[in-house]
PDB file of C-alpha atoms in Angstrom:
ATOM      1  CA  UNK A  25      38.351  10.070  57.161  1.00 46.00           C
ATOM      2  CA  UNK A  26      36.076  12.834  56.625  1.00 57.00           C
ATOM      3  CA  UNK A  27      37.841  16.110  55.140  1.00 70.00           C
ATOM      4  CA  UNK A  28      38.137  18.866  56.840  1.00 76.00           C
ATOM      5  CA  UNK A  29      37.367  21.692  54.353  1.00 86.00           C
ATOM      6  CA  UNK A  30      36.446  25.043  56.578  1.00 91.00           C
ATOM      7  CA  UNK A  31      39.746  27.437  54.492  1.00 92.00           C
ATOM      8  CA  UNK A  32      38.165  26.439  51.172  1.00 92.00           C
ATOM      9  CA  UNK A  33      34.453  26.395  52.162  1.00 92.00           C
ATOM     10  CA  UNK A  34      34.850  30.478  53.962  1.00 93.00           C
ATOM     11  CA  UNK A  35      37.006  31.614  51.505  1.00 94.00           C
ATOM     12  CA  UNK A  36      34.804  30.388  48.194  1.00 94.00           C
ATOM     13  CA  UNK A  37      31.936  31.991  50.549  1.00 93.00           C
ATOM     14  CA  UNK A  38      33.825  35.457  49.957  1.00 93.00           C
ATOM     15  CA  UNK A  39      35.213  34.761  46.578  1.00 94.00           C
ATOM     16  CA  UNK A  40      31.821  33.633  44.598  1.00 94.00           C
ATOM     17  CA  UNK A  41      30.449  36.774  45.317  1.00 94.00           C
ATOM     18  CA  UNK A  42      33.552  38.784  43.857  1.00 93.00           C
ATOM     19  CA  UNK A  43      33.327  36.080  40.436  1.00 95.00           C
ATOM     20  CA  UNK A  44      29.622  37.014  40.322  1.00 95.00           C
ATOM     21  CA  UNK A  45      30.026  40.570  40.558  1.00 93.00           C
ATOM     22  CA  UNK A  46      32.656  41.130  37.510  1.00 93.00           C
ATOM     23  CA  UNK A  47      30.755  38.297  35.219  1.00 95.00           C
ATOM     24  CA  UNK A  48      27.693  40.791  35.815  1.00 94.00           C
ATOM     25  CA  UNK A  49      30.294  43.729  35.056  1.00 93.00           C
ATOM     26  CA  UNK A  50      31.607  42.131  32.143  1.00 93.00           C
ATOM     27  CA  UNK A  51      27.911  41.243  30.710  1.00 94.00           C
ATOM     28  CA  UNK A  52      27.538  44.814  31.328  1.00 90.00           C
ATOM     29  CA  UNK A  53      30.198  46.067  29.962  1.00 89.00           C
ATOM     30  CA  UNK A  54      30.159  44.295  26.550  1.00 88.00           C
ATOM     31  CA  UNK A  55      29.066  47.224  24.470  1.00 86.00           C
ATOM     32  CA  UNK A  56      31.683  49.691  24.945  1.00 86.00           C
ATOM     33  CA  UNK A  57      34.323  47.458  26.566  1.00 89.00           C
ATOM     34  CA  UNK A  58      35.838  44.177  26.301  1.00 91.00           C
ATOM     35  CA  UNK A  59      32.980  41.558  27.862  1.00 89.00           C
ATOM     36  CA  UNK A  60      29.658  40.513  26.708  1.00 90.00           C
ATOM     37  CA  UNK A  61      27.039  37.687  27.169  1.00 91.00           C
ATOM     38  CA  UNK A  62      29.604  34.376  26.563  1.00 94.00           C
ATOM     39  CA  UNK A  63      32.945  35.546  29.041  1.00 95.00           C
ATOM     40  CA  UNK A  64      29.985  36.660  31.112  1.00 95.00           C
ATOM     41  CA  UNK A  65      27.736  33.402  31.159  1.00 95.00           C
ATOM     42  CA  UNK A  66      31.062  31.273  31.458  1.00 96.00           C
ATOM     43  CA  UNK A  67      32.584  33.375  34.483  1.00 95.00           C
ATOM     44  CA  UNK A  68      29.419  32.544  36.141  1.00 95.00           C
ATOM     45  CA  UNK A  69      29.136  28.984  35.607  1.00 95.00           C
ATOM     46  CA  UNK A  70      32.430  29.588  37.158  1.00 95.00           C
ATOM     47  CA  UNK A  71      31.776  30.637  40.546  1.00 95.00           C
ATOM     48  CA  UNK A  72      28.799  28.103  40.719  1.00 94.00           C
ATOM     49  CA  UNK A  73      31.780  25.146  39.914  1.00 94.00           C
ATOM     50  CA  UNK A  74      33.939  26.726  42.575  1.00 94.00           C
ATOM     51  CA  UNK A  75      30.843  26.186  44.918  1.00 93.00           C
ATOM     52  CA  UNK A  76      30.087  22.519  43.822  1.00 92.00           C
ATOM     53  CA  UNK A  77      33.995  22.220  44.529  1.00 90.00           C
ATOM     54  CA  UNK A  78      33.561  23.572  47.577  1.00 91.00           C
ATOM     55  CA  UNK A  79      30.243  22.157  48.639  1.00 88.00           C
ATOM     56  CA  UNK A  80      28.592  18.749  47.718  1.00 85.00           C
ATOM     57  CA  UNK A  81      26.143  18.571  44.556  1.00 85.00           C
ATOM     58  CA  UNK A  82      23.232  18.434  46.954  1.00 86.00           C
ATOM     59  CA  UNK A  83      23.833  21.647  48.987  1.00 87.00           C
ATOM     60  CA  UNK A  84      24.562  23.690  45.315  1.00 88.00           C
ATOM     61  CA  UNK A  85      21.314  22.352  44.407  1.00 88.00           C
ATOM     62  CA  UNK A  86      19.554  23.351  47.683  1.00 91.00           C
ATOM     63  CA  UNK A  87      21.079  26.868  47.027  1.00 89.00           C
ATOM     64  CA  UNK A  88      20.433  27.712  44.112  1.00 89.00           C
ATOM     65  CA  UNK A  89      17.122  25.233  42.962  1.00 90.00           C
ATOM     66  CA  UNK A  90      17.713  26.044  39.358  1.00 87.00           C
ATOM     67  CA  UNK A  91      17.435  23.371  36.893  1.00 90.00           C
ATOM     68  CA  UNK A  92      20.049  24.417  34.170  1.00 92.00           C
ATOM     69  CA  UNK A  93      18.275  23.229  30.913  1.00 93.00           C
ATOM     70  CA  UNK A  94      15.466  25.312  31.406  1.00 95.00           C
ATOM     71  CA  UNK A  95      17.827  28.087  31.942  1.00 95.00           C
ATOM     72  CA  UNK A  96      19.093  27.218  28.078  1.00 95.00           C
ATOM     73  CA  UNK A  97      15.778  26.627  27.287  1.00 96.00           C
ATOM     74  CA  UNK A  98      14.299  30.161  28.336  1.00 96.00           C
ATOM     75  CA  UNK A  99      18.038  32.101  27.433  1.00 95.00           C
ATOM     76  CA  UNK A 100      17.206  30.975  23.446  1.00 95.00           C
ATOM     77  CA  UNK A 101      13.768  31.905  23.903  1.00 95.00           C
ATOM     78  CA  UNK A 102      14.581  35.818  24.973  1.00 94.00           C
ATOM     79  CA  UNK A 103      17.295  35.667  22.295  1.00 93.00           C
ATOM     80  CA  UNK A 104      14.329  34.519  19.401  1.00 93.00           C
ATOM     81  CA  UNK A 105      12.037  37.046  20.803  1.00 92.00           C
ATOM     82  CA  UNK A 106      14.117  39.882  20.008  1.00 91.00           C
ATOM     83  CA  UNK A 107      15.068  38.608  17.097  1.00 89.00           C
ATOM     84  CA  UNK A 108      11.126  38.210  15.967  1.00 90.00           C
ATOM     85  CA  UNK A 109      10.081  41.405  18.005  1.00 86.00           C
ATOM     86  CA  UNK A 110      10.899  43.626  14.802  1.00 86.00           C
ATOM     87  CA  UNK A 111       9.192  41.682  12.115  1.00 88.00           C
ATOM     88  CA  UNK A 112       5.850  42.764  13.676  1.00 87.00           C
ATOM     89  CA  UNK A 113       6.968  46.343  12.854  1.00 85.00           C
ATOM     90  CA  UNK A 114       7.888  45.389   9.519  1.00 86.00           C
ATOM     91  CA  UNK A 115      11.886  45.055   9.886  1.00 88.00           C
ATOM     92  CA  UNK A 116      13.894  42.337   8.892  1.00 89.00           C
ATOM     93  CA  UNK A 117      15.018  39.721  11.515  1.00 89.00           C
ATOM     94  CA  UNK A 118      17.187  40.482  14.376  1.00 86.00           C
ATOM     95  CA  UNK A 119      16.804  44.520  13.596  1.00 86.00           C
ATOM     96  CA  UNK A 120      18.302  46.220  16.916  1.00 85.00           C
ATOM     97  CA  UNK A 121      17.084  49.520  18.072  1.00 82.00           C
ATOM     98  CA  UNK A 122      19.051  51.955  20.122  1.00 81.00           C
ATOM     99  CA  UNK A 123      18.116  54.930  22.200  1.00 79.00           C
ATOM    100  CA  UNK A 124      18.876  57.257  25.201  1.00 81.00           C
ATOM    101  CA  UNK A 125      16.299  56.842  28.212  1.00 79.00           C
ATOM    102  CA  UNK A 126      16.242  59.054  31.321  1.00 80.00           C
ATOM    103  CA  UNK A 127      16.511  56.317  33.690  1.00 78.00           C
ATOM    104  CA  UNK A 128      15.679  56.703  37.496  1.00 78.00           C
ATOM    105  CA  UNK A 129      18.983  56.681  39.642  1.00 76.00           C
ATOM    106  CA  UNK A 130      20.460  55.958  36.923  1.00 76.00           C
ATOM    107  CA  UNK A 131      20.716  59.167  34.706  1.00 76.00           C
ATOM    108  CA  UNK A 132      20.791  59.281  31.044  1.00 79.00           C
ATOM    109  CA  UNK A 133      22.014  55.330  29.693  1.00 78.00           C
ATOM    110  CA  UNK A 134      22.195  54.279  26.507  1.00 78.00           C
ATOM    111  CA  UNK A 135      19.835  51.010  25.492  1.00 82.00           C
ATOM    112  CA  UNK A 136      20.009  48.828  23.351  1.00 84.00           C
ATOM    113  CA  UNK A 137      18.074  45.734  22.447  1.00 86.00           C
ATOM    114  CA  UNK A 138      21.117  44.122  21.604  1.00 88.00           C
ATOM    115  CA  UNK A 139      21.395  43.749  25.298  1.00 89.00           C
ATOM    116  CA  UNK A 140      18.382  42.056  25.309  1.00 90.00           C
ATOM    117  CA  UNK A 141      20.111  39.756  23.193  1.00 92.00           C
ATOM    118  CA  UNK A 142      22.939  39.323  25.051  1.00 93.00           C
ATOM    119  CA  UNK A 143      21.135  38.222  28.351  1.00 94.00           C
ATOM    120  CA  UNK A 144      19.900  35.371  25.893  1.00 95.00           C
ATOM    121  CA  UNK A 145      23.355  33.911  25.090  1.00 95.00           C
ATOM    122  CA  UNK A 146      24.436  34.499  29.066  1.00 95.00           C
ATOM    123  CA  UNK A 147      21.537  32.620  30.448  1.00 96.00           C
ATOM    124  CA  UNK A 148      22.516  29.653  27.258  1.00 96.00           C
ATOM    125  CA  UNK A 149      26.347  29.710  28.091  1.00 96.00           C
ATOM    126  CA  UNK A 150      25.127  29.391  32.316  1.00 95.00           C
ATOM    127  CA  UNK A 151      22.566  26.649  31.187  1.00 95.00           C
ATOM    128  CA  UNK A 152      24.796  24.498  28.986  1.00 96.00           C
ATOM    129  CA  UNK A 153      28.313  25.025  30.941  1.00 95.00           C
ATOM    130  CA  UNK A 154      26.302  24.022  34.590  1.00 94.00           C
ATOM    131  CA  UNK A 155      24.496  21.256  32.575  1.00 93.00           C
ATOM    132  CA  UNK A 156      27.551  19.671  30.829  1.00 94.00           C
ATOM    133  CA  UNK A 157      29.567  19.852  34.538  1.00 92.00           C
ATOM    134  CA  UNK A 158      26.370  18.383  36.708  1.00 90.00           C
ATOM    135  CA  UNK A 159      25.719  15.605  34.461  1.00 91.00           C
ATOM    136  CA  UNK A 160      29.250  14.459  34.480  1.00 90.00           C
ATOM    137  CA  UNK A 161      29.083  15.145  38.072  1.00 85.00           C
ATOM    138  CA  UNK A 162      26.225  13.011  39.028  1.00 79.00           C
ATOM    139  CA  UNK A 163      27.287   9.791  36.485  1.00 70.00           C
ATOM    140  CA  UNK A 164      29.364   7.220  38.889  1.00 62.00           C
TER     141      UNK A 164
ATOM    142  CA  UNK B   9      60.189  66.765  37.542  1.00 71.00           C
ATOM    143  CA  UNK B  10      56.544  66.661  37.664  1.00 83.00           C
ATOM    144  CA  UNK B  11      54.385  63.768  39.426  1.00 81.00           C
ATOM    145  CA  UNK B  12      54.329  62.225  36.783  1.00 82.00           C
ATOM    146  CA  UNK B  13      57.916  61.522  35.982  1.00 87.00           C
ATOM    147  CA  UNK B  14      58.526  60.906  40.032  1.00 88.00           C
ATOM    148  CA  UNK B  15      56.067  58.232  39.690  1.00 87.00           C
ATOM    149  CA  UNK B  16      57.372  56.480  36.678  1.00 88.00           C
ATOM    150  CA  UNK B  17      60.624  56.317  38.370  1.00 92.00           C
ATOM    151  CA  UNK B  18      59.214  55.025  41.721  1.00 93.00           C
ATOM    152  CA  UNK B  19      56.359  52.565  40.202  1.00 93.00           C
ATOM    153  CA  UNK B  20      58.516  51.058  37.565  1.00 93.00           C
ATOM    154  CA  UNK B  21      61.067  50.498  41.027  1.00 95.00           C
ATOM    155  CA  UNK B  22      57.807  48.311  42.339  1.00 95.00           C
ATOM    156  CA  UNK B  23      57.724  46.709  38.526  1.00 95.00           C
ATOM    157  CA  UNK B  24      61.624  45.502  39.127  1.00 96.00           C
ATOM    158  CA  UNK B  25      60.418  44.237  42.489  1.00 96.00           C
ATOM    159  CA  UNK B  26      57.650  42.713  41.729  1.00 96.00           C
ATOM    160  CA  UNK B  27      59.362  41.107  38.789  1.00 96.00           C
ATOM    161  CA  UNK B  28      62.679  40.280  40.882  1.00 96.00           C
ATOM    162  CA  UNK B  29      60.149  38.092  43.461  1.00 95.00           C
ATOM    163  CA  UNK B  30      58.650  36.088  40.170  1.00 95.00           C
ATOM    164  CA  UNK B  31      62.301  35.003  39.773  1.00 96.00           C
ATOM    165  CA  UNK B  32      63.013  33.936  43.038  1.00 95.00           C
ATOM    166  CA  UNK B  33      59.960  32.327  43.208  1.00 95.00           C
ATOM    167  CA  UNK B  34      61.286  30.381  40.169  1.00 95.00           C
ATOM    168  CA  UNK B  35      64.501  29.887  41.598  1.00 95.00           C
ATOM    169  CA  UNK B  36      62.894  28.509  44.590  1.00 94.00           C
ATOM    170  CA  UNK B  37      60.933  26.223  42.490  1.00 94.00           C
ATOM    171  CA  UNK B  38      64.147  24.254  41.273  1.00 94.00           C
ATOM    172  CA  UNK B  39      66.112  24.387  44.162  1.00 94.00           C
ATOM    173  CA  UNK B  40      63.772  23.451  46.648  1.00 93.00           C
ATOM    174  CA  UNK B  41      63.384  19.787  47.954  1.00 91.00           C
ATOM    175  CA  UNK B  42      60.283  19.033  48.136  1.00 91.00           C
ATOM    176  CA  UNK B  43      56.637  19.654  47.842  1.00 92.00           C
ATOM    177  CA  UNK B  44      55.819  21.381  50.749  1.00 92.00           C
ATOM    178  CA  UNK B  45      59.313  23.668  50.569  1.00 92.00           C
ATOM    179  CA  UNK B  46      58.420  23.926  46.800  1.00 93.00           C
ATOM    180  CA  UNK B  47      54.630  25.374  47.376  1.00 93.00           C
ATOM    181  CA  UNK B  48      55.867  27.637  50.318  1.00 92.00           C
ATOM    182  CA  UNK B  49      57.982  29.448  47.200  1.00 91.00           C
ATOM    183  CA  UNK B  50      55.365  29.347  44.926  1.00 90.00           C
ATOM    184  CA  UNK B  51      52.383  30.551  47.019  1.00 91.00           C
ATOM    185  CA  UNK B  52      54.025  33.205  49.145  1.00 92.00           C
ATOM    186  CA  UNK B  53      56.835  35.236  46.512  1.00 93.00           C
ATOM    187  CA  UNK B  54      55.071  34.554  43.363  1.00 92.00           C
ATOM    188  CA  UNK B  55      51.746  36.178  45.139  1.00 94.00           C
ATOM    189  CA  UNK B  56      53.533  39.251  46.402  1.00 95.00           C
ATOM    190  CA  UNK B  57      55.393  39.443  43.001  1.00 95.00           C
ATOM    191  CA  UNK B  58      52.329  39.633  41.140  1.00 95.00           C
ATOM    192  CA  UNK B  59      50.349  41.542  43.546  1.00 95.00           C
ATOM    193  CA  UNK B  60      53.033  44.097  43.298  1.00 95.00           C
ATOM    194  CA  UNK B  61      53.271  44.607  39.677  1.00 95.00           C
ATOM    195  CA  UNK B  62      49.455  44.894  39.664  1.00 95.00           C
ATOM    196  CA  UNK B  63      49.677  47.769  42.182  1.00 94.00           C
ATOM    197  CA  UNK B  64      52.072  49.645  40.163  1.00 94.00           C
ATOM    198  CA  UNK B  65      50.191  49.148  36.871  1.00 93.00           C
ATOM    199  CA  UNK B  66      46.749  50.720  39.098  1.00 93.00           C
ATOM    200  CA  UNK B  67      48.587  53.380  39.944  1.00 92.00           C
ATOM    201  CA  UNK B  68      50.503  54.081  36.807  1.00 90.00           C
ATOM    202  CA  UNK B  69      47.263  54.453  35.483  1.00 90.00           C
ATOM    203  CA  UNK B  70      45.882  56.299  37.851  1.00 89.00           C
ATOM    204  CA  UNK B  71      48.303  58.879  37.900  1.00 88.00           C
ATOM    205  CA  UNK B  72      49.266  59.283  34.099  1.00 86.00           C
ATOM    206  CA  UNK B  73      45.363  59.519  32.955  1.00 87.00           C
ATOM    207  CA  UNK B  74      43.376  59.901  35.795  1.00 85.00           C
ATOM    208  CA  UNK B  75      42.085  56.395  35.314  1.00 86.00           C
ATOM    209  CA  UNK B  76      41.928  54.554  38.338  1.00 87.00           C
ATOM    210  CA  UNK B  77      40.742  50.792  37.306  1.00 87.00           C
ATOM    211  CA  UNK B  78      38.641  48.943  40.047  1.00 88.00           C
ATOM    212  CA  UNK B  79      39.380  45.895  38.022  1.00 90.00           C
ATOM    213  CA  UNK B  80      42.728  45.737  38.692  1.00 92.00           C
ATOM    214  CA  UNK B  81      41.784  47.096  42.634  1.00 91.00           C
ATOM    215  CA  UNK B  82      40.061  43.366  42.557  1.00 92.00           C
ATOM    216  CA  UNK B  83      42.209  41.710  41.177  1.00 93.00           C
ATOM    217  CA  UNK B  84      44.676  42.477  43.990  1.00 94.00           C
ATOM    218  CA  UNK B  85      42.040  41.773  46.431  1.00 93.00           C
ATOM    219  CA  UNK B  86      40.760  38.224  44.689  1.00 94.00           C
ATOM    220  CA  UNK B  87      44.576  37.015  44.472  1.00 94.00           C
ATOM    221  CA  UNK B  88      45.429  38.137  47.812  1.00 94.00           C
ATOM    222  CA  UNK B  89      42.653  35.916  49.140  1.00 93.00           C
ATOM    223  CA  UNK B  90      43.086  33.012  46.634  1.00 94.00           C
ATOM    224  CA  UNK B  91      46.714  32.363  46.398  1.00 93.00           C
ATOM    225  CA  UNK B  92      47.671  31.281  49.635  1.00 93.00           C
ATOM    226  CA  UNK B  93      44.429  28.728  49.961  1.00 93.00           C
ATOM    227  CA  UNK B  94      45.872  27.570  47.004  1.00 93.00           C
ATOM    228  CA  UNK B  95      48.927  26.716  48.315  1.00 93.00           C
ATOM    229  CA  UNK B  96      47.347  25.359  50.693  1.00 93.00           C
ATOM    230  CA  UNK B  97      44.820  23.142  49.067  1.00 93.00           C
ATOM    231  CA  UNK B  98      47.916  21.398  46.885  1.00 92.00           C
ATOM    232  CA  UNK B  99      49.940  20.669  50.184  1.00 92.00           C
ATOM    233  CA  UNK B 100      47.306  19.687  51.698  1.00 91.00           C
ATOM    234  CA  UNK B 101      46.679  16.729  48.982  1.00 91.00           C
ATOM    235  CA  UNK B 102      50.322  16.277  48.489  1.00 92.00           C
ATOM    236  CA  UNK B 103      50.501  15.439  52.272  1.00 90.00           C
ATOM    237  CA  UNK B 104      47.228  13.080  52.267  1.00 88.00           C
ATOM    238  CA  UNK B 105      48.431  11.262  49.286  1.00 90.00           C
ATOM    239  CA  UNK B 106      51.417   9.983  50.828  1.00 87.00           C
ATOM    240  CA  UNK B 107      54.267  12.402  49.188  1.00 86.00           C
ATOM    241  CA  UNK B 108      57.149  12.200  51.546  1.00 86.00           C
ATOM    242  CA  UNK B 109      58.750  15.099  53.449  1.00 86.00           C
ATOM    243  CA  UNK B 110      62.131  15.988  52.756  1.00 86.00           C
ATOM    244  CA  UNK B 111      64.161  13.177  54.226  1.00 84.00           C
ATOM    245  CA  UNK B 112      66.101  16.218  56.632  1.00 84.00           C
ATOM    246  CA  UNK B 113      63.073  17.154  58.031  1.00 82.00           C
ATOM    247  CA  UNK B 114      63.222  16.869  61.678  1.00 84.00           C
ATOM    248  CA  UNK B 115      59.075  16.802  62.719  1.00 82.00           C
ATOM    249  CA  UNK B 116      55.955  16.015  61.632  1.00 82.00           C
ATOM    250  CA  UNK B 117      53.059  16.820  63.861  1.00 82.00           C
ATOM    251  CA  UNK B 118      50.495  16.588  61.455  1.00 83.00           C
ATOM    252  CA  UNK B 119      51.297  12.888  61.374  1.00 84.00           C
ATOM    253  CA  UNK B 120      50.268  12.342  65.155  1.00 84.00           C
ATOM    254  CA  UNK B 121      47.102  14.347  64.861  1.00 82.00           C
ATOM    255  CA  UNK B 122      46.169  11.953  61.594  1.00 82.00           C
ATOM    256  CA  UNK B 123      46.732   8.839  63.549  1.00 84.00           C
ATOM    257  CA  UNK B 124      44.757  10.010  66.638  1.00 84.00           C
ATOM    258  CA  UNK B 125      42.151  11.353  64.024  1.00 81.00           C
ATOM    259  CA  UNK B 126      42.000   7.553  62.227  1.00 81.00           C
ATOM    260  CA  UNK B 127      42.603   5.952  65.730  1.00 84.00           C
ATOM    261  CA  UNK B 128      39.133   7.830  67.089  1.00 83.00           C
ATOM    262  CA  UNK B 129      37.127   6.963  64.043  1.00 80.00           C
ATOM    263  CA  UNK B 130      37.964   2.892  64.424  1.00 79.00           C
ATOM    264  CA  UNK B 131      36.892   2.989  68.120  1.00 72.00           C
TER     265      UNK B 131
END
């Protein structure tokens, strides 16, 4: 008998986009506030396992065509390149810099390459957590 | 009194409530039957409970420093949509793996539509 899903299938439609918004909050946030790259990446990987709950493997993958190990593969890359971007100045490894920038819309922010960093571990945690879940999806 | 003391009185009022329906709904939990009885407790009290002492905590914030948290705005709205499908995901299972009703119940329509449903799908 073929299950009859529509409550879970139009309510995860509403609800992923909630889980996607505060993970991107929370990556945000992670300077000042509890949050950061990892509870970010994971919360994420999150909403995309409550849409392969949701939906079959084959539609998740139709969505979003993403293969998940290059998604490791190019979060450790960012995170290496900001770690070697200030040896070419001269400073030791991993040296962070920090400014204010007049941003358009946005007003006076605070940046940091740290950030930079960040979106490096968020894209890994994504990559590895949707890896780990789709391989033990797919094996029968 | 200022505002503020009126609303500590009134919000921590919603904080006994809200607390009072997480023990009912724990109450209802033991006494209850069966499954179905069991996650109607669970799903509907222990929802309103929570979503109540989440209100009053967004509001005691709001009003003592001016804070008003949109986290806690969504959580209300997330659990508000995610309980009850909840709820009624587990019965849902319970009833297609074959847990039985409470032998007092007096219906079962679901049953019939089943049947017809498995009936169709052999012809």
């Amino acid at each position: 008998m073929k299950a009859n899903n529509i409550i879970l299938q139009t309510i995860t439609k509403v609800v992923v986009f909630i889980i996607i918004t505060f993970s991107i909050y929370l990556f945000f946030a992670g300077h000042y506030y509890p949050g950061g790259g990892f509870i970010g990446g994971l919360m994420t990987a999150s909403a995309l396992v409550l849409l392969l709950l949701a939906y079959d493997m084959e539609t998740v993958k139709r969505v979003i065509p993403a293969d998940f190990k290059i998604v490791t593969a190019v979060g450790l890359l960012i995170a290496v390149i900001t770690g070697v971007g200030p040896m070419l100045s001269g400073l030791p490894f991993l040296t962070h810099a920090h400014d204010y920038v007049e941003l358009p819309l946005l007003g006076k922010s605070g940046l940091t390459t740290a950030m930079l960093f960040d979106l490096g571990v968020y894209l890994v945690v994504i990559g590895i957590t949707m890896t780990i879940i789709q391989t033990i999806g797919e094996s029968d | 009194m200022n505002i503020i003391e009126i609303s500590k009185i009134v919000l921590g009022f919603i904080i006994l409530l809200g607390t009072a329906l997480s023990l009912v709904t724990s109450i209802g939990l033991i006494r209850l039957p069966d499954v179905y009885t069991r996650s109607h407790a669970a799903s509907k009290s222990a929802t309103l409970g929570v979503l109540l002492i989440l209100f009053a905590a967004f509001l005691l914030f709001g009003i003592n420093t001016g804070h008003l948290n949109a986290r806690l705005f969504l959580a209300i709205v997330f659990l508000f949509l995610t309980a009850p499908v909840a709820g009624h995901l587990l019965s849902r299972a319970a009833y297609h793996s074959n847990v039985p009703l409470w032998e007092k119940s007096v219906e079962d329509d679901l049953k019939k539509r089943v049947l017809e449903k498995k009936q169709t799908e052999q012809a």
